[in-house]
């Protein structure tokens, strides 16, 4: 009889211990999942902050806009003027949009360099469209008008 009680007590203790271990394992799994979610969220926050950093502040716009004619000159292009369109506040956003056109003249390779430099600026600039026109007959000089947009905060 004493052996039966000991055996029953052992089985009962084993069941309680098993239940506790299962419960702890489930809680541990939940903690691991929550930790993984926090790490993933941290990555998303870093990505958002990285994206936010390429959008210039309003006071940086002058420097950014003045950088474009310098890029054209450094690409051996002739730039006549930059035509700005009024600021446009984007709906459902705290950002404003500035659009402008940049007419340049030069040879094809230099125009390619200029477009490449714009695309690789550290700030968010989108080339909306490019229109080409032949400038002089018998010359490799072409005219290009780039329509560019940028956003600022």
Short mmCIF file of N, CA and C in Angstrom, two decimals:
data_model
loop_
_atom_site.label_atom_id
_atom_site.label_comp_id
_atom_site.label_asym_id
_atom_site.label_seq_id
_atom_site.Cartn_x
_atom_site.Cartn_y
_atom_site.Cartn_z
N UNK A 1 0.82 -1.19 0.00
CA UNK A 1 0.00 0.00 0.00
C UNK A 1 0.87 1.26 0.00
N UNK A 2 1.95 1.16 0.80
CA UNK A 2 2.85 2.31 0.87
C UNK A 2 3.52 2.53 -0.48
N UNK A 3 3.83 1.45 -1.20
CA UNK A 3 4.45 1.56 -2.52
C UNK A 3 3.47 2.22 -3.50
N UNK A 4 2.20 1.87 -3.40
CA UNK A 4 1.19 2.46 -4.27
C UNK A 4 1.08 3.96 -4.04
N UNK A 5 1.08 4.36 -2.74
CA UNK A 5 0.99 5.79 -2.42
C UNK A 5 2.22 6.53 -2.95
N UNK A 6 3.38 5.92 -2.79
CA UNK A 6 4.60 6.53 -3.28
C UNK A 6 4.56 6.64 -4.80
N UNK A 7 4.09 5.57 -5.44
CA UNK A 7 4.00 5.58 -6.90
C UNK A 7 3.00 6.64 -7.37
N UNK A 8 1.85 6.71 -6.72
CA UNK A 8 0.83 7.70 -7.09
C UNK A 8 1.39 9.10 -6.86
N UNK A 9 2.07 9.29 -5.72
CA UNK A 9 2.66 10.60 -5.42
C UNK A 9 3.72 10.95 -6.48
N UNK A 10 4.51 9.96 -6.88
CA UNK A 10 5.53 10.16 -7.90
C UNK A 10 4.88 10.56 -9.24
N UNK A 11 3.84 9.83 -9.64
CA UNK A 11 3.14 10.12 -10.90
C UNK A 11 2.51 11.51 -10.82
N UNK A 12 1.86 11.83 -9.68
CA UNK A 12 1.25 13.14 -9.50
C UNK A 12 2.31 14.25 -9.60
N UNK A 13 3.44 14.06 -8.94
CA UNK A 13 4.54 15.03 -8.99
C UNK A 13 5.09 15.17 -10.40
N UNK A 14 5.21 14.02 -11.07
CA UNK A 14 5.71 14.05 -12.44
C UNK A 14 4.75 14.82 -13.35
N UNK A 15 3.45 14.64 -13.18
CA UNK A 15 2.45 15.36 -14.00
C UNK A 15 2.52 16.86 -13.73
N UNK A 16 2.63 17.23 -12.45
CA UNK A 16 2.73 18.66 -12.11
C UNK A 16 4.01 19.24 -12.70
N UNK A 17 5.12 18.53 -12.55
CA UNK A 17 6.40 19.00 -13.11
C UNK A 17 6.31 19.12 -14.62
N UNK A 18 5.70 18.15 -15.27
CA UNK A 18 5.52 18.19 -16.73
C UNK A 18 4.67 19.38 -17.13
N UNK A 19 3.57 19.62 -16.40
CA UNK A 19 2.71 20.78 -16.67
C UNK A 19 3.49 22.09 -16.52
N UNK A 20 4.28 22.19 -15.46
CA UNK A 20 5.08 23.40 -15.24
C UNK A 20 6.11 23.60 -16.35
N UNK A 21 6.75 22.52 -16.77
CA UNK A 21 7.74 22.62 -17.85
C UNK A 21 7.07 23.04 -19.16
N UNK A 22 5.91 22.50 -19.46
CA UNK A 22 5.19 22.88 -20.68
C UNK A 22 4.80 24.35 -20.61
N UNK A 23 4.31 24.75 -19.44
CA UNK A 23 3.91 26.15 -19.25
C UNK A 23 5.11 27.08 -19.41
N UNK A 24 6.24 26.73 -18.79
CA UNK A 24 7.45 27.54 -18.92
C UNK A 24 7.93 27.59 -20.37
N UNK A 25 7.85 26.46 -21.06
CA UNK A 25 8.28 26.41 -22.47
C UNK A 25 7.40 27.31 -23.33
N UNK A 26 6.09 27.31 -23.08
CA UNK A 26 5.19 28.16 -23.84
C UNK A 26 5.49 29.64 -23.56
N UNK A 27 5.73 29.96 -22.29
CA UNK A 27 6.07 31.35 -21.95
C UNK A 27 7.39 31.74 -22.58
N UNK A 28 8.35 30.81 -22.57
CA UNK A 28 9.64 31.09 -23.20
C UNK A 28 9.46 31.32 -24.70
N UNK A 29 8.64 30.51 -25.36
CA UNK A 29 8.38 30.69 -26.79
C UNK A 29 7.74 32.04 -27.07
N UNK A 30 6.80 32.45 -26.21
CA UNK A 30 6.17 33.75 -26.37
C UNK A 30 7.20 34.87 -26.22
N UNK A 31 8.09 34.73 -25.25
CA UNK A 31 9.14 35.74 -25.05
C UNK A 31 10.06 35.81 -26.26
N UNK A 32 10.42 34.66 -26.80
CA UNK A 32 11.30 34.62 -27.97
C UNK A 32 10.60 35.29 -29.15
N UNK A 33 9.32 35.02 -29.33
CA UNK A 33 8.56 35.64 -30.43
C UNK A 33 8.47 37.15 -30.22
N UNK A 34 8.19 37.60 -29.01
CA UNK A 34 8.12 39.04 -28.72
C UNK A 34 9.47 39.71 -28.95
N UNK A 35 10.54 39.04 -28.55
CA UNK A 35 11.87 39.59 -28.76
C UNK A 35 12.18 39.70 -30.26
N UNK A 36 11.81 38.67 -31.02
CA UNK A 36 12.01 38.71 -32.47
C UNK A 36 11.20 39.85 -33.09
N UNK A 37 9.98 40.07 -32.61
CA UNK A 37 9.16 41.17 -33.11
C UNK A 37 9.81 42.51 -32.80
N UNK A 38 10.38 42.63 -31.58
CA UNK A 38 11.06 43.88 -31.21
C UNK A 38 12.27 44.13 -32.11
N UNK A 39 13.02 43.10 -32.40
CA UNK A 39 14.18 43.24 -33.29
C UNK A 39 13.72 43.66 -34.68
N UNK A 40 12.67 43.03 -35.18
CA UNK A 40 12.14 43.36 -36.50
C UNK A 40 11.63 44.80 -36.51
N UNK A 41 10.93 45.21 -35.46
CA UNK A 41 10.43 46.58 -35.36
C UNK A 41 11.59 47.57 -35.32
N UNK A 42 12.63 47.21 -34.62
CA UNK A 42 13.81 48.07 -34.55
C UNK A 42 14.43 48.26 -35.94
N UNK A 43 14.46 47.20 -36.74
CA UNK A 43 14.97 47.30 -38.11
C UNK A 43 14.10 48.22 -38.94
N UNK A 44 12.78 48.10 -38.78
CA UNK A 44 11.86 48.96 -39.54
C UNK A 44 12.04 50.43 -39.14
N UNK A 45 12.21 50.66 -37.86
CA UNK A 45 12.42 52.04 -37.39
C UNK A 45 13.70 52.60 -37.97
N UNK A 46 14.76 51.81 -38.00
CA UNK A 46 16.02 52.26 -38.59
C UNK A 46 15.85 52.56 -40.07
N UNK A 47 15.09 51.71 -40.78
CA UNK A 47 14.84 51.96 -42.21
C UNK A 47 14.06 53.24 -42.42
N UNK A 48 13.05 53.45 -41.58
CA UNK A 48 12.25 54.68 -41.69
C UNK A 48 13.11 55.89 -41.40
N UNK A 49 13.94 55.82 -40.38
CA UNK A 49 14.81 56.95 -40.03
C UNK A 49 15.82 57.19 -41.15
N UNK A 50 16.31 56.12 -41.78
CA UNK A 50 17.22 56.28 -42.92
C UNK A 50 16.53 56.97 -44.07
N UNK A 51 15.30 56.56 -44.35
CA UNK A 51 14.53 57.20 -45.41
C UNK A 51 14.27 58.66 -45.07
N UNK A 52 13.89 58.91 -43.82
CA UNK A 52 13.59 60.27 -43.38
C UNK A 52 14.82 61.17 -43.51
N UNK A 53 16.00 60.60 -43.31
CA UNK A 53 17.21 61.42 -43.38
C UNK A 53 17.57 61.87 -44.80
N UNK A 54 17.05 61.17 -45.83
CA UNK A 54 17.36 61.61 -47.20
C UNK A 54 16.39 62.67 -47.69
N UNK A 55 15.37 62.95 -46.91
CA UNK A 55 14.44 64.03 -47.26
C UNK A 55 14.95 65.30 -46.60
N UNK A 56 15.36 66.27 -47.41
CA UNK A 56 15.98 67.47 -46.83
C UNK A 56 14.98 68.32 -46.04
N UNK A 57 15.54 69.04 -45.09
CA UNK A 57 14.75 70.02 -44.35
C UNK A 57 14.55 71.22 -45.26
N UNK A 58 13.55 72.02 -44.94
CA UNK A 58 13.23 73.17 -45.78
C UNK A 58 14.43 74.11 -45.91
N UNK A 59 15.19 74.28 -44.83
CA UNK A 59 16.33 75.19 -44.90
C UNK A 59 17.48 74.62 -45.74
N UNK A 60 17.48 73.31 -46.00
CA UNK A 60 18.51 72.69 -46.84
C UNK A 60 18.17 72.77 -48.33
N UNK A 61 16.97 73.20 -48.65
CA UNK A 61 16.53 73.22 -50.05
C UNK A 61 17.39 74.14 -50.92
N UNK A 62 17.78 75.28 -50.38
CA UNK A 62 18.61 76.21 -51.18
C UNK A 62 19.91 75.53 -51.58
N UNK A 63 20.53 74.86 -50.63
CA UNK A 63 21.80 74.19 -50.92
C UNK A 63 21.60 73.07 -51.94
N UNK A 64 20.52 72.32 -51.78
CA UNK A 64 20.24 71.22 -52.70
C UNK A 64 19.96 71.74 -54.11
N UNK A 65 19.14 72.78 -54.23
CA UNK A 65 18.81 73.33 -55.53
C UNK A 65 20.03 73.98 -56.18
N UNK A 66 20.89 74.59 -55.40
CA UNK A 66 22.10 75.19 -55.98
C UNK A 66 23.13 74.13 -56.35
N UNK A 67 22.99 72.94 -55.82
CA UNK A 67 23.91 71.86 -56.14
C UNK A 67 23.69 71.35 -57.57
N UNK A 68 22.47 71.42 -58.07
CA UNK A 68 22.17 70.90 -59.41
C UNK A 68 22.90 71.65 -60.53
N UNK A 69 22.91 73.00 -60.53
CA UNK A 69 23.70 73.68 -61.57
C UNK A 69 25.19 73.35 -61.48
N UNK A 70 25.69 73.17 -60.26
CA UNK A 70 27.10 72.78 -60.10
C UNK A 70 27.36 71.39 -60.68
N UNK A 71 26.42 70.48 -60.48
CA UNK A 71 26.56 69.15 -61.07
C UNK A 71 26.58 69.23 -62.59
N UNK A 72 25.73 70.10 -63.16
CA UNK A 72 25.68 70.27 -64.61
C UNK A 72 27.01 70.83 -65.11
N UNK A 73 27.52 71.85 -64.44
CA UNK A 73 28.80 72.45 -64.86
C UNK A 73 29.94 71.46 -64.72
N UNK A 74 29.93 70.67 -63.63
CA UNK A 74 30.98 69.65 -63.43
C UNK A 74 30.87 68.52 -64.44
N UNK A 75 29.72 68.39 -65.07
CA UNK A 75 29.53 67.39 -66.12
C UNK A 75 29.76 67.99 -67.50
N UNK A 76 30.31 69.19 -67.55
CA UNK A 76 30.59 69.91 -68.80
C UNK A 76 29.33 70.17 -69.62
N UNK A 77 28.27 70.57 -68.92
CA UNK A 77 27.02 70.91 -69.59
C UNK A 77 26.75 72.39 -69.42
N UNK A 78 26.10 72.93 -70.41
CA UNK A 78 25.68 74.33 -70.36
C UNK A 78 24.25 74.34 -69.82
N UNK A 79 24.03 75.14 -68.80
CA UNK A 79 22.70 75.23 -68.20
C UNK A 79 22.21 76.66 -68.36
N UNK A 80 21.00 76.81 -68.88
CA UNK A 80 20.50 78.17 -69.11
C UNK A 80 19.79 78.72 -67.88
N UNK A 81 18.84 77.99 -67.35
CA UNK A 81 18.13 78.46 -66.16
C UNK A 81 17.35 77.29 -65.56
N UNK A 82 16.94 77.48 -64.33
CA UNK A 82 16.09 76.48 -63.68
C UNK A 82 14.73 77.13 -63.48
N UNK A 83 13.70 76.44 -63.92
CA UNK A 83 12.34 76.96 -63.78
C UNK A 83 11.64 76.21 -62.65
N UNK A 84 11.30 76.96 -61.61
CA UNK A 84 10.67 76.36 -60.44
C UNK A 84 9.15 76.42 -60.54
N UNK A 85 8.52 75.39 -60.05
CA UNK A 85 7.07 75.41 -59.90
C UNK A 85 6.76 75.64 -58.42
N UNK A 86 5.64 76.22 -58.11
CA UNK A 86 5.32 76.50 -56.70
C UNK A 86 5.33 75.24 -55.85
N UNK A 87 5.64 75.44 -54.56
CA UNK A 87 5.62 74.32 -53.62
C UNK A 87 4.24 73.71 -53.60
N UNK A 88 4.21 72.42 -53.41
CA UNK A 88 2.94 71.72 -53.33
C UNK A 88 2.95 70.85 -52.08
N UNK A 89 2.00 71.06 -51.21
CA UNK A 89 1.88 70.25 -50.00
C UNK A 89 1.24 68.93 -50.38
N UNK A 90 1.90 67.85 -50.05
CA UNK A 90 1.37 66.53 -50.37
C UNK A 90 0.23 66.17 -49.42
N UNK A 91 -0.84 65.63 -49.97
CA UNK A 91 -1.97 65.22 -49.15
C UNK A 91 -1.56 64.08 -48.24
N UNK A 92 -2.10 64.06 -47.03
CA UNK A 92 -1.86 63.02 -46.04
C UNK A 92 -0.37 62.84 -45.76
N UNK A 93 0.37 63.93 -45.80
CA UNK A 93 1.81 63.86 -45.55
C UNK A 93 2.28 65.17 -44.95
N UNK A 94 3.35 65.10 -44.22
CA UNK A 94 3.93 66.32 -43.67
C UNK A 94 4.99 66.88 -44.62
N UNK A 95 5.17 66.27 -45.78
CA UNK A 95 6.19 66.69 -46.73
C UNK A 95 5.62 67.65 -47.77
N UNK A 96 6.51 68.49 -48.28
CA UNK A 96 6.16 69.39 -49.37
C UNK A 96 6.97 68.96 -50.59
N UNK A 97 6.43 69.25 -51.76
CA UNK A 97 7.08 68.84 -53.01
C UNK A 97 7.51 70.08 -53.77
N UNK A 98 8.73 70.05 -54.25
CA UNK A 98 9.26 71.12 -55.11
C UNK A 98 9.60 70.49 -56.45
N UNK A 99 9.03 71.03 -57.52
CA UNK A 99 9.31 70.53 -58.87
C UNK A 99 9.95 71.64 -59.68
N UNK A 100 10.84 71.28 -60.58
CA UNK A 100 11.48 72.26 -61.43
C UNK A 100 12.01 71.58 -62.68
N UNK A 101 12.26 72.40 -63.69
CA UNK A 101 12.84 71.88 -64.92
C UNK A 101 14.24 72.47 -65.08
N UNK A 102 15.12 71.65 -65.63
CA UNK A 102 16.51 72.05 -65.82
C UNK A 102 16.87 71.81 -67.28
N UNK A 103 16.94 72.86 -68.09
CA UNK A 103 17.38 72.67 -69.47
C UNK A 103 18.92 72.72 -69.54
N UNK A 104 19.51 71.71 -70.16
CA UNK A 104 20.97 71.66 -70.31
C UNK A 104 21.32 71.29 -71.75
N UNK A 105 22.54 71.65 -72.12
CA UNK A 105 23.07 71.30 -73.44
C UNK A 105 24.44 70.67 -73.27
N UNK A 106 24.72 69.68 -74.09
CA UNK A 106 26.03 69.04 -74.05
C UNK A 106 25.99 67.77 -74.86
N UNK A 107 27.11 67.03 -74.83
CA UNK A 107 27.11 65.77 -75.58
C UNK A 107 26.45 64.67 -74.74
N UNK A 108 26.13 63.60 -75.42
CA UNK A 108 25.36 62.53 -74.80
C UNK A 108 26.03 61.96 -73.55
N UNK A 109 27.34 61.71 -73.62
CA UNK A 109 28.04 61.13 -72.47
C UNK A 109 28.00 62.04 -71.24
N UNK A 110 28.15 63.35 -71.47
CA UNK A 110 28.11 64.28 -70.35
C UNK A 110 26.70 64.37 -69.76
N UNK A 111 25.70 64.28 -70.60
CA UNK A 111 24.32 64.27 -70.10
C UNK A 111 24.07 63.01 -69.27
N UNK A 112 24.58 61.89 -69.74
CA UNK A 112 24.47 60.64 -68.97
C UNK A 112 25.14 60.79 -67.61
N UNK A 113 26.33 61.41 -67.57
CA UNK A 113 27.03 61.64 -66.30
C UNK A 113 26.18 62.49 -65.36
N UNK A 114 25.58 63.53 -65.91
CA UNK A 114 24.76 64.43 -65.11
C UNK A 114 23.55 63.69 -64.51
N UNK A 115 22.87 62.92 -65.32
CA UNK A 115 21.71 62.15 -64.84
C UNK A 115 22.17 61.16 -63.77
N UNK A 116 23.29 60.51 -63.99
CA UNK A 116 23.83 59.57 -63.01
C UNK A 116 24.12 60.28 -61.68
N UNK A 117 24.72 61.46 -61.75
CA UNK A 117 25.03 62.22 -60.53
C UNK A 117 23.75 62.61 -59.78
N UNK A 118 22.72 62.99 -60.51
CA UNK A 118 21.46 63.34 -59.85
C UNK A 118 20.86 62.11 -59.16
N UNK A 119 20.87 61.01 -59.88
CA UNK A 119 20.30 59.78 -59.32
C UNK A 119 21.05 59.29 -58.08
N UNK A 120 22.31 59.66 -57.95
CA UNK A 120 23.12 59.18 -56.84
C UNK A 120 23.36 60.22 -55.76
N UNK A 121 22.60 61.30 -55.79
CA UNK A 121 22.69 62.26 -54.69
C UNK A 121 22.18 61.60 -53.42
N UNK A 122 22.65 62.08 -52.29
CA UNK A 122 22.21 61.51 -51.01
C UNK A 122 20.82 61.97 -50.61
N UNK A 123 20.28 62.91 -51.31
CA UNK A 123 18.94 63.39 -51.00
C UNK A 123 17.96 62.82 -52.02
N UNK A 124 16.71 62.79 -51.62
CA UNK A 124 15.68 62.21 -52.46
C UNK A 124 15.30 63.18 -53.58
N UNK A 125 15.73 62.84 -54.80
CA UNK A 125 15.39 63.62 -55.98
C UNK A 125 14.89 62.63 -57.03
N UNK A 126 13.75 62.95 -57.60
CA UNK A 126 13.15 62.07 -58.60
C UNK A 126 13.17 62.77 -59.95
N UNK A 127 13.71 62.10 -60.93
CA UNK A 127 13.66 62.61 -62.31
C UNK A 127 12.32 62.16 -62.86
N UNK A 128 11.41 63.13 -63.01
CA UNK A 128 10.05 62.83 -63.48
C UNK A 128 10.05 62.48 -64.96
N UNK A 129 10.79 63.26 -65.75
CA UNK A 129 10.86 62.98 -67.19
C UNK A 129 12.08 63.70 -67.78
N UNK A 130 12.44 63.24 -68.98
CA UNK A 130 13.55 63.82 -69.73
C UNK A 130 13.07 63.99 -71.16
N UNK A 131 13.25 65.19 -71.70
CA UNK A 131 12.93 65.39 -73.11
C UNK A 131 14.22 65.80 -73.83
N UNK A 132 14.45 65.18 -74.97
CA UNK A 132 15.66 65.42 -75.76
C UNK A 132 15.31 66.18 -77.03
N UNK A 133 16.26 67.02 -77.46
CA UNK A 133 16.11 67.66 -78.77
C UNK A 133 17.50 67.90 -79.34
N UNK A 134 17.62 67.73 -80.61
CA UNK A 134 18.89 67.96 -81.29
C UNK A 134 19.12 69.46 -81.38
N UNK A 135 20.28 69.93 -80.99
CA UNK A 135 20.56 71.36 -80.96
C UNK A 135 21.09 71.88 -82.30
N UNK A 136 22.17 71.26 -82.77
CA UNK A 136 22.80 71.78 -83.98
C UNK A 136 23.02 70.62 -84.96
N UNK A 137 22.71 70.88 -86.21
CA UNK A 137 22.92 69.88 -87.25
C UNK A 137 24.42 69.64 -87.42
N UNK A 138 24.80 68.36 -87.49
CA UNK A 138 26.21 68.02 -87.69
C UNK A 138 27.03 68.13 -86.41
N UNK A 139 26.39 68.31 -85.30
CA UNK A 139 27.09 68.45 -84.02
C UNK A 139 26.63 67.35 -83.07
N UNK A 140 27.48 67.01 -82.13
CA UNK A 140 27.07 66.00 -81.14
C UNK A 140 26.40 66.65 -79.92
N UNK A 141 26.17 67.95 -79.98
CA UNK A 141 25.52 68.67 -78.89
C UNK A 141 24.01 68.46 -78.98
N UNK A 142 23.43 68.05 -77.85
CA UNK A 142 21.98 67.89 -77.77
C UNK A 142 21.46 68.70 -76.59
N UNK A 143 20.21 69.02 -76.67
CA UNK A 143 19.55 69.72 -75.58
C UNK A 143 18.66 68.75 -74.82
N UNK A 144 18.64 68.90 -73.53
CA UNK A 144 17.84 68.03 -72.67
C UNK A 144 17.12 68.90 -71.65
N UNK A 145 15.88 68.61 -71.41
CA UNK A 145 15.17 69.27 -70.31
C UNK A 145 14.74 68.18 -69.34
N UNK A 146 15.28 68.29 -68.14
CA UNK A 146 14.93 67.34 -67.08
C UNK A 146 13.85 67.96 -66.21
N UNK A 147 12.82 67.20 -65.94
CA UNK A 147 11.79 67.62 -65.01
C UNK A 147 12.03 66.83 -63.73
N UNK A 148 12.35 67.56 -62.67
CA UNK A 148 12.83 66.94 -61.44
C UNK A 148 11.93 67.36 -60.27
N UNK A 149 11.75 66.45 -59.33
CA UNK A 149 10.99 66.75 -58.12
C UNK A 149 11.78 66.29 -56.90
N UNK A 150 11.57 67.01 -55.82
CA UNK A 150 12.15 66.60 -54.55
C UNK A 150 11.15 66.93 -53.46
N UNK A 151 11.30 66.28 -52.37
CA UNK A 151 10.42 66.50 -51.23
C UNK A 151 11.25 67.06 -50.08
N UNK A 152 10.62 67.83 -49.27
CA UNK A 152 11.30 68.34 -48.09
C UNK A 152 10.34 68.41 -46.92
N UNK A 153 10.94 68.49 -45.76
CA UNK A 153 10.13 68.49 -44.53
C UNK A 153 10.22 69.82 -43.82
#
